[in-house]
Coordinates of C-alpha atoms and ligand atoms in Angstrom, one line a residue:
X1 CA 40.4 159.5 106.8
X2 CA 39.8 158.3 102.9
X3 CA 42.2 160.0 100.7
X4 CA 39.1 161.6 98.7
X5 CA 39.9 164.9 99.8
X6 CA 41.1 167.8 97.4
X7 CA 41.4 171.6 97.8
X8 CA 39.3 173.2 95.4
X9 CA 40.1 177.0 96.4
X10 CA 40.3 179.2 98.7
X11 CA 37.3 182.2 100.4
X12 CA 38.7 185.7 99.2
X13 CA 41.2 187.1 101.3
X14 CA 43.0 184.8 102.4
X15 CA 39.4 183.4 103.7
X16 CA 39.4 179.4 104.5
X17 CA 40.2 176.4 102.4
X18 CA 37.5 174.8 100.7
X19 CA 37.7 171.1 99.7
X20 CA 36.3 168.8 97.7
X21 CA 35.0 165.1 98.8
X22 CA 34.8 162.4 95.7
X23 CA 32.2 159.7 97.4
X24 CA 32.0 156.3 95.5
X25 CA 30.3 153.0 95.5
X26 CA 31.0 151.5 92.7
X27 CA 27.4 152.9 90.8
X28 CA 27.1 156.5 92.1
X29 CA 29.8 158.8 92.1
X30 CA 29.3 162.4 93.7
X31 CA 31.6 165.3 94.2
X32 CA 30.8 167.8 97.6
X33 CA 32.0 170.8 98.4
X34 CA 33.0 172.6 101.5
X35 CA 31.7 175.6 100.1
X36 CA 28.0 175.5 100.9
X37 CA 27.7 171.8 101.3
X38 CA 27.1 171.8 98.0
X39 CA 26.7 168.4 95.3
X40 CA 28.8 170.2 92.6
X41 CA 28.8 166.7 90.3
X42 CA 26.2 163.2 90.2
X43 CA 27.3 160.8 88.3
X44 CA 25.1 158.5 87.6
X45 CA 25.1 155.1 84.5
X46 CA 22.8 155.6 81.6
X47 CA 20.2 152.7 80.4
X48 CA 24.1 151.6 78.6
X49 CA 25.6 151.9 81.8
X50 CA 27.4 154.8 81.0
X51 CA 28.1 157.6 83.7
X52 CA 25.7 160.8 82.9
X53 CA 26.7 164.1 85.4
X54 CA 23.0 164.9 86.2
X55 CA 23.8 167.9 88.5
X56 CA 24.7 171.5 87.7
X57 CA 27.8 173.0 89.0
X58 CA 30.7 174.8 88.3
X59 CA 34.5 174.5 88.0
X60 CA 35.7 177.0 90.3
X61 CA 35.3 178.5 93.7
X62 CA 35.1 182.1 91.6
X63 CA 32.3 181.0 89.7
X64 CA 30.4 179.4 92.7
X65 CA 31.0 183.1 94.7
X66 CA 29.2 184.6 91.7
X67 CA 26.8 182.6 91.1
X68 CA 22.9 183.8 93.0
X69 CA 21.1 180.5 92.4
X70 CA 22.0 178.4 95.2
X71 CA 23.6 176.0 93.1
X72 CA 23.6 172.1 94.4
X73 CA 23.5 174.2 98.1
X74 CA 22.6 172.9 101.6
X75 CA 19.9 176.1 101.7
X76 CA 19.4 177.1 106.2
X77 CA 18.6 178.7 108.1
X78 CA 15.1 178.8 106.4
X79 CA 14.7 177.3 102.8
X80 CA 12.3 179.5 100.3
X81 CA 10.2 182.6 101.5
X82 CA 9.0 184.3 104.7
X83 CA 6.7 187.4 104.2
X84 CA 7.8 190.7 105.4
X85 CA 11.2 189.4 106.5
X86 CA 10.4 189.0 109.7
X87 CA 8.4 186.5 112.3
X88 CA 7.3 186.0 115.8
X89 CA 7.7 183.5 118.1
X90 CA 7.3 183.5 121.7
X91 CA 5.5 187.2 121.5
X92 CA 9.0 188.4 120.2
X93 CA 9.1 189.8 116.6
X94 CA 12.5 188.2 115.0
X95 CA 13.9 191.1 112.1
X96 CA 15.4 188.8 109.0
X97 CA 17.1 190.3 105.6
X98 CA 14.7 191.4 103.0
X99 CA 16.9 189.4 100.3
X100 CA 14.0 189.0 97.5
X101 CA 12.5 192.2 97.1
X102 CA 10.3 192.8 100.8
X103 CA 10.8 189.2 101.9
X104 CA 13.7 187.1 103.0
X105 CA 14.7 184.1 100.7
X106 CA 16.5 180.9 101.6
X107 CA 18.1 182.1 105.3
X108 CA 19.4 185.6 104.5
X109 CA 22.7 188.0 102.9
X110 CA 24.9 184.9 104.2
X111 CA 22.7 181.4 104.1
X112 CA 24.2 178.5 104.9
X113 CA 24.8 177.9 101.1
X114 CA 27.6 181.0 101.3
X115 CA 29.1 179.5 104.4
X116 CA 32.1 177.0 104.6
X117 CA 31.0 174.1 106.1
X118 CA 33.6 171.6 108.2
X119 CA 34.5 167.9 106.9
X120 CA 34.1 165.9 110.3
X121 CA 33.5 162.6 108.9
X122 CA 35.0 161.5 105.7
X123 CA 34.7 158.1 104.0
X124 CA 34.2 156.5 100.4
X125 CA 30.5 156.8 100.0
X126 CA 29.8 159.5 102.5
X127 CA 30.4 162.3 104.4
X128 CA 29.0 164.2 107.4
X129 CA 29.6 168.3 106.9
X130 CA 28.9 170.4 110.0
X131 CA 28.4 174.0 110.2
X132 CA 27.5 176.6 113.8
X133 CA 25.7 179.3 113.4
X134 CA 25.7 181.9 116.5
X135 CA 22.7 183.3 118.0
X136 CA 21.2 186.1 116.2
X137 CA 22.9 185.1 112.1
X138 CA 20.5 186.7 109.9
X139 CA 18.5 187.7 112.3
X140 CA 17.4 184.2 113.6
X141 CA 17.9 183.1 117.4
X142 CA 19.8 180.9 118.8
X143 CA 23.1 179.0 118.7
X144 CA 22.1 175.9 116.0
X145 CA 24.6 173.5 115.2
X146 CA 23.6 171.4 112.2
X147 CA 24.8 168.0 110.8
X148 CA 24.5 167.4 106.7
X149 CA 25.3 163.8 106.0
X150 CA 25.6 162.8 102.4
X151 CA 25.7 158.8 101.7
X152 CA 26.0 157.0 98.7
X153 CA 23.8 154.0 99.3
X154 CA 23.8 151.4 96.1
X155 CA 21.6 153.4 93.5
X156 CA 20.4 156.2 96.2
X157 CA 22.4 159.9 97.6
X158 CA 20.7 160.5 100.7
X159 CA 21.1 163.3 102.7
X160 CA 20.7 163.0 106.5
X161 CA 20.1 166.6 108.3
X162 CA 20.6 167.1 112.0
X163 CA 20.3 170.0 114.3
X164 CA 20.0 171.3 117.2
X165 CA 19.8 174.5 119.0
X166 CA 20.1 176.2 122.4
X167 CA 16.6 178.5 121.9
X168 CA 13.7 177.7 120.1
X169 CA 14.3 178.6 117.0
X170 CA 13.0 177.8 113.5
X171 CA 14.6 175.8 110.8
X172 CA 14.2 174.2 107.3
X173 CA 17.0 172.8 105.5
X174 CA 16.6 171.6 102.1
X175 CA 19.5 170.9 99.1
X176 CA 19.5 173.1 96.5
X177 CA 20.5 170.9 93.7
X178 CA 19.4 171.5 89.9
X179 CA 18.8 168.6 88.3
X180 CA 19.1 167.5 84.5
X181 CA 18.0 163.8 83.8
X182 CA 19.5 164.1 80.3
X183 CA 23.3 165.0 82.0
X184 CA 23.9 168.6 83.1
X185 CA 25.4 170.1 79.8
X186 CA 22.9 169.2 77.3
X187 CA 20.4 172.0 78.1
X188 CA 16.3 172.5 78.6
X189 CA 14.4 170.4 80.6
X190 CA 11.1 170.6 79.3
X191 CA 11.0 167.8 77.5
X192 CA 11.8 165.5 80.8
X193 CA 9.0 163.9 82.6
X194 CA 7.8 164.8 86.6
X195 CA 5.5 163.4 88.3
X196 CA 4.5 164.5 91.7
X197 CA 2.5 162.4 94.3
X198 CA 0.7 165.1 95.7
X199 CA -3.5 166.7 95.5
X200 CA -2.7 170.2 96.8
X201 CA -0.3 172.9 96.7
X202 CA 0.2 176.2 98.1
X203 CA -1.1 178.8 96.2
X204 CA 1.1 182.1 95.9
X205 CA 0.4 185.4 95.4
X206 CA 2.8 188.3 94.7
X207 CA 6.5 187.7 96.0
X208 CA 6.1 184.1 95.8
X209 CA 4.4 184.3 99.1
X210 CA 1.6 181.7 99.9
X211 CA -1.7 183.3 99.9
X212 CA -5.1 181.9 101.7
X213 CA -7.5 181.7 99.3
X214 CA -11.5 181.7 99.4
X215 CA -13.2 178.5 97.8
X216 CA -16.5 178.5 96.1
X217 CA -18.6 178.8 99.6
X218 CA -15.9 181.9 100.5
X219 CA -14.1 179.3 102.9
X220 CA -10.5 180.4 103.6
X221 CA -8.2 177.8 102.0
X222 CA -4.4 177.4 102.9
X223 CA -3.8 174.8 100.4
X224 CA -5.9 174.1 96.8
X225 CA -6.5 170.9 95.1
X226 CA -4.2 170.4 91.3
X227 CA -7.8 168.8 90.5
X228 CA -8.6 170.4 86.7
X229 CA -5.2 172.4 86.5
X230 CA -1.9 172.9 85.7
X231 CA -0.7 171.7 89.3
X232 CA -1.9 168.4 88.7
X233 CA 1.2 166.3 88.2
X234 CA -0.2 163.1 89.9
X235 CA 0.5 161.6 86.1
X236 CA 4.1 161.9 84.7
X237 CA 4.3 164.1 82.0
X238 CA 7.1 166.7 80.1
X239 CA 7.6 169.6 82.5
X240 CA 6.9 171.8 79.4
X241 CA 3.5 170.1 79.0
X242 CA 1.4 172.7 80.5
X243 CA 3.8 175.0 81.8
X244 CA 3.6 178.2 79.5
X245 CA -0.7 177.6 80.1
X246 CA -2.7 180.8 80.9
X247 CA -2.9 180.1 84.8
X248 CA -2.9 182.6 87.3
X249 CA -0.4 180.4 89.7
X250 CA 2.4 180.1 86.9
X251 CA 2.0 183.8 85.4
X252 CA 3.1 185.1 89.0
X253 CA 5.8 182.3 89.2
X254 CA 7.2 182.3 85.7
X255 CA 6.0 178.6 85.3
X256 CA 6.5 176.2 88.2
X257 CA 8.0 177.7 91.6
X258 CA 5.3 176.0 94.0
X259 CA 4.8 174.3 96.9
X260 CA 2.8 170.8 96.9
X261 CA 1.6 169.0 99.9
X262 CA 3.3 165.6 100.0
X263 CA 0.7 163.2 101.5
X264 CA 2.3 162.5 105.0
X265 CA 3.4 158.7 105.6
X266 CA 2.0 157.1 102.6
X267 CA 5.1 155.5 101.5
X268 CA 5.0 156.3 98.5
X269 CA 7.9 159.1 96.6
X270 CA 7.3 162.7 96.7
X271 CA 8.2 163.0 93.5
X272 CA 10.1 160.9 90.1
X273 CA 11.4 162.7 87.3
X274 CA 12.7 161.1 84.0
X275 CA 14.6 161.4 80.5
X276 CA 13.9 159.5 77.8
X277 CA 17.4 160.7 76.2
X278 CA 19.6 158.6 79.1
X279 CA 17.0 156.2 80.1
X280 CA 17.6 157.5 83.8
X281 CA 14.7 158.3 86.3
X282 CA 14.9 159.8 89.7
X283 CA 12.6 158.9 92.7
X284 CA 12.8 161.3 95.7
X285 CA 11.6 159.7 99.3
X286 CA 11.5 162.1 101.9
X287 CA 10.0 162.8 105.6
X288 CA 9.4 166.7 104.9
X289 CA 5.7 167.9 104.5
X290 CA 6.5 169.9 101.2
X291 CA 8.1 169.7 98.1
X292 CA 9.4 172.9 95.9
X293 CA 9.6 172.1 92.3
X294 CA 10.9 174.8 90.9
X295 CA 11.1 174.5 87.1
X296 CA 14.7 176.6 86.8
X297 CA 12.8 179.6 85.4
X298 CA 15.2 182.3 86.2
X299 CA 18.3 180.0 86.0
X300 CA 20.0 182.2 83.4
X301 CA 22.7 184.7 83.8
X302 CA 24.9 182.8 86.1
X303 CA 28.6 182.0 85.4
X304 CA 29.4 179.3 82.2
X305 CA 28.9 175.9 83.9
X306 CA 31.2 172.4 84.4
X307 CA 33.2 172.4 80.9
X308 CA 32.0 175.4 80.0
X309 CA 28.2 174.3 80.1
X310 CA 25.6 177.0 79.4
X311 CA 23.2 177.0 81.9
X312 CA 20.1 178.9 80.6
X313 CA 16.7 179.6 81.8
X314 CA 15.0 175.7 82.5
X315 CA 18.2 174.1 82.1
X316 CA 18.0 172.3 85.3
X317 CA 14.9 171.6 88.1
X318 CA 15.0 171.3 91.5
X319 CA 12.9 169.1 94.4
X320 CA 13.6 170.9 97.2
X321 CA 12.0 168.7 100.4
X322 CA 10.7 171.5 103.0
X323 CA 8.5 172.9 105.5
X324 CA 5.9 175.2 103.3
X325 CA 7.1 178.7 102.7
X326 CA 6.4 181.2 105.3
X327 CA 5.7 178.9 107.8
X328 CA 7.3 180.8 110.7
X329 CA 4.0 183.1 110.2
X330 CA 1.5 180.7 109.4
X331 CA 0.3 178.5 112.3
X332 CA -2.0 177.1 110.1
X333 CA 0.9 175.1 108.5
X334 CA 3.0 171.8 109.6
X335 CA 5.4 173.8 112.1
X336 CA 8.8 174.7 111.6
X337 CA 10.2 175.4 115.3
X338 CA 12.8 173.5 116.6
X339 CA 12.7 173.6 120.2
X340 CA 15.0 174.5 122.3
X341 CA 17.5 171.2 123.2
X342 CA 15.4 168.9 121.0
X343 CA 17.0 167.4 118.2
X344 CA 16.5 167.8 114.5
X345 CA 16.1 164.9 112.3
X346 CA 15.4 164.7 109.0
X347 CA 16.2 162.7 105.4
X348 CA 15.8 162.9 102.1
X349 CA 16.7 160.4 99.5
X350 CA 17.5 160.6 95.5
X351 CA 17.5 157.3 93.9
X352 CA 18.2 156.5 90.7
X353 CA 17.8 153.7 87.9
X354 CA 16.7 153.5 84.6
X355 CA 13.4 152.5 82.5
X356 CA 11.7 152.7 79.2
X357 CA 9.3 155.3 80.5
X358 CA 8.4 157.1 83.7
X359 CA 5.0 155.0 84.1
X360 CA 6.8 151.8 84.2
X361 CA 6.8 150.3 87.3
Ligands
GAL1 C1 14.2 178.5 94.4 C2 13.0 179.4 94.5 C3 13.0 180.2 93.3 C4 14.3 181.0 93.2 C5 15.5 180.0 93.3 C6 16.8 180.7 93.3 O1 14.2 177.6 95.5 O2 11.8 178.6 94.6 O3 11.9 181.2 93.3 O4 14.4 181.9 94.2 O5 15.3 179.2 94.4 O6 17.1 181.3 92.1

């Protein structure tokens, strides 16, 4: 066992201990806790080599239990929306909680990111959290153990998910972490580059929930093209660049809150993001058939951040690798069960390094 272990509180009454685990290599340095799996710090060197915290988080354990934004969390059972709360599979209608308004939002009341996850494996640059969740939690079935590994691996955090369950079941684990190129205290995000490889997204209607919509010749559509609109982010450009438009799609959302279709074994990244301020861009590699970029539109109101931080509305962004939303009731997208005995493998990778602009190769 490293010695990279701290306590960093304790669940109310007299509830378990939850630690924190320093990984290091020498060029990333990240800071996870017990408490949700989540990345509370990411530090990461500046085009002067200088260490930039590009994460959100907090200081305490009191300001991560009030906190409603997920913050750096491993998100389960089911990442982002499903309709009505509930889905079948197997002719048997499965009841979830309505968490967000009518719908139930990233796995429930108690999602994995509210659960104390176990240490099993620690070392410098990585660590392997675990977490069992009984038959029935939140309404989902089956017993489903699950694996989160985090590894620091030279200029990449990548996260390594596992699972496996006793029922078929569905499940789609993402990490919630927000993300700000320019170093986590230093406010909006607009003004730092995305790019996303990706032609289509997922349009939404109200709720967040993805809608099928009719195309020109009244053809259902699951998925639309960015082609001509503000979903096109195939070229990097400031997230504020089109995001207060007058499109349908980002009214409902409150600017960017979508899923895009990743383009399935092309090889190249889902998506890069960078700051001119630091120098430092971000490529994300993943084997998930979505992406949610969510532009941090309702990230106000939580508690005062790492060194007092104030963490307002687009402060931070996430890229939340995923099944689409709602896919428990939508066989028309990439599916989401885990069968029963089978096991779950899945990875998603962050890497970082810096350039003059986002474009440069
Ligand atoms: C995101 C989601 C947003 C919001 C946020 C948590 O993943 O897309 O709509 O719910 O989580 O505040």
């Amino acid at each position: 066992m490293e010695n990279n272990t701290a306590a960093f509180g304790r669940m109310p009454d007299g509830g378990a201990q939850v630690d924190q685990i320093t990984l290091d290599n020498g060029w990333l340095r990240c800071q996870v806790l017990t408490y949700g799996g989540a990345v509370r710090s990411l530090e990461v060197p500046d085009r002067d080599g200088r260490p930039v915290d590009v994460v959100l988080g907090f200081d305490t354990l009191e300001d991560y239990l009030a906190q409603d934004k997920y913050m750096g969390a491993i998100v389960g059972r089911y990442a982002n929306r499903i309709a009505g709360a509930r889905f079948t599979l197997h002719d048997k209608e499965y009841v979830l909680c309505a968490n967000d308004g009518p719908n139930s939002l990233h796995g429930g009341a108690v999602g994995f990111d509210k659960r104390v996850w176990t240490a099993e494996e620690v070392k410098q640059d990585a660590v392997t959290l675990s977490l069992a969740s009984p038959d029935g939690e939140e309404g989902y079935p089956g017993n489903l153990e699950v694996r989160v590994t985090y590894q620091l691996y030279q200029d990449t955090l990548r996260i390594l998910y596992w699972a496996r369950c006793d029922q078929d079941t569905v499940f789609n684990p993402t990490n919630h972490s927000y993300f700000n190129l320019s170093g986590h205290a230093s406010g909006r995000v607009e003004d730092q580059h995305i790019r996303l490889f990706s032609d289509h997204y997922t349009p939404i209607g109200p709720g967040l929930i993805p809608v099928r919509t009719a195309d020109g010749d009244g053809c259902e559509m699951p998925v639309l093209p960015v082609d001509g609109t503000p979903m096109d982010l195939r070229r990097a450009q400031p997230i504020g660049a089109r995001i207060g438009e007058d499109f349908p799609q980002l009214a409902l959302a409150g600017g960017y809150d979508h899923n895009w279709v990743l383009r399935p074994n092309s090889g190249l990244p889902a998506a890069m993001a960078f700051s001119k301020n630091t120098g430092i861009a971000m490529s994300v590699h993943t084997d998930m058939p979505g992406i949610q970029f969510y532009a941090g539109n309702f990230l106000g109101g939580c508690p005062a951040g790492k060194g007092g931080a104030a963490y307002g509305d687009r402060c931070g962004f996430c890229l939340e690798t995923q099944f689409f939303p709602d896919s428990p009731n939508r066989p028309d997208f990439p599916s989401c069960v885990l069968r029963a005995g089978e096991e779950f493998h899945s990875q998603t990778s962050y890497r970082f390094f810096c350039r003059d602009s986002i474009d440069t190769p």
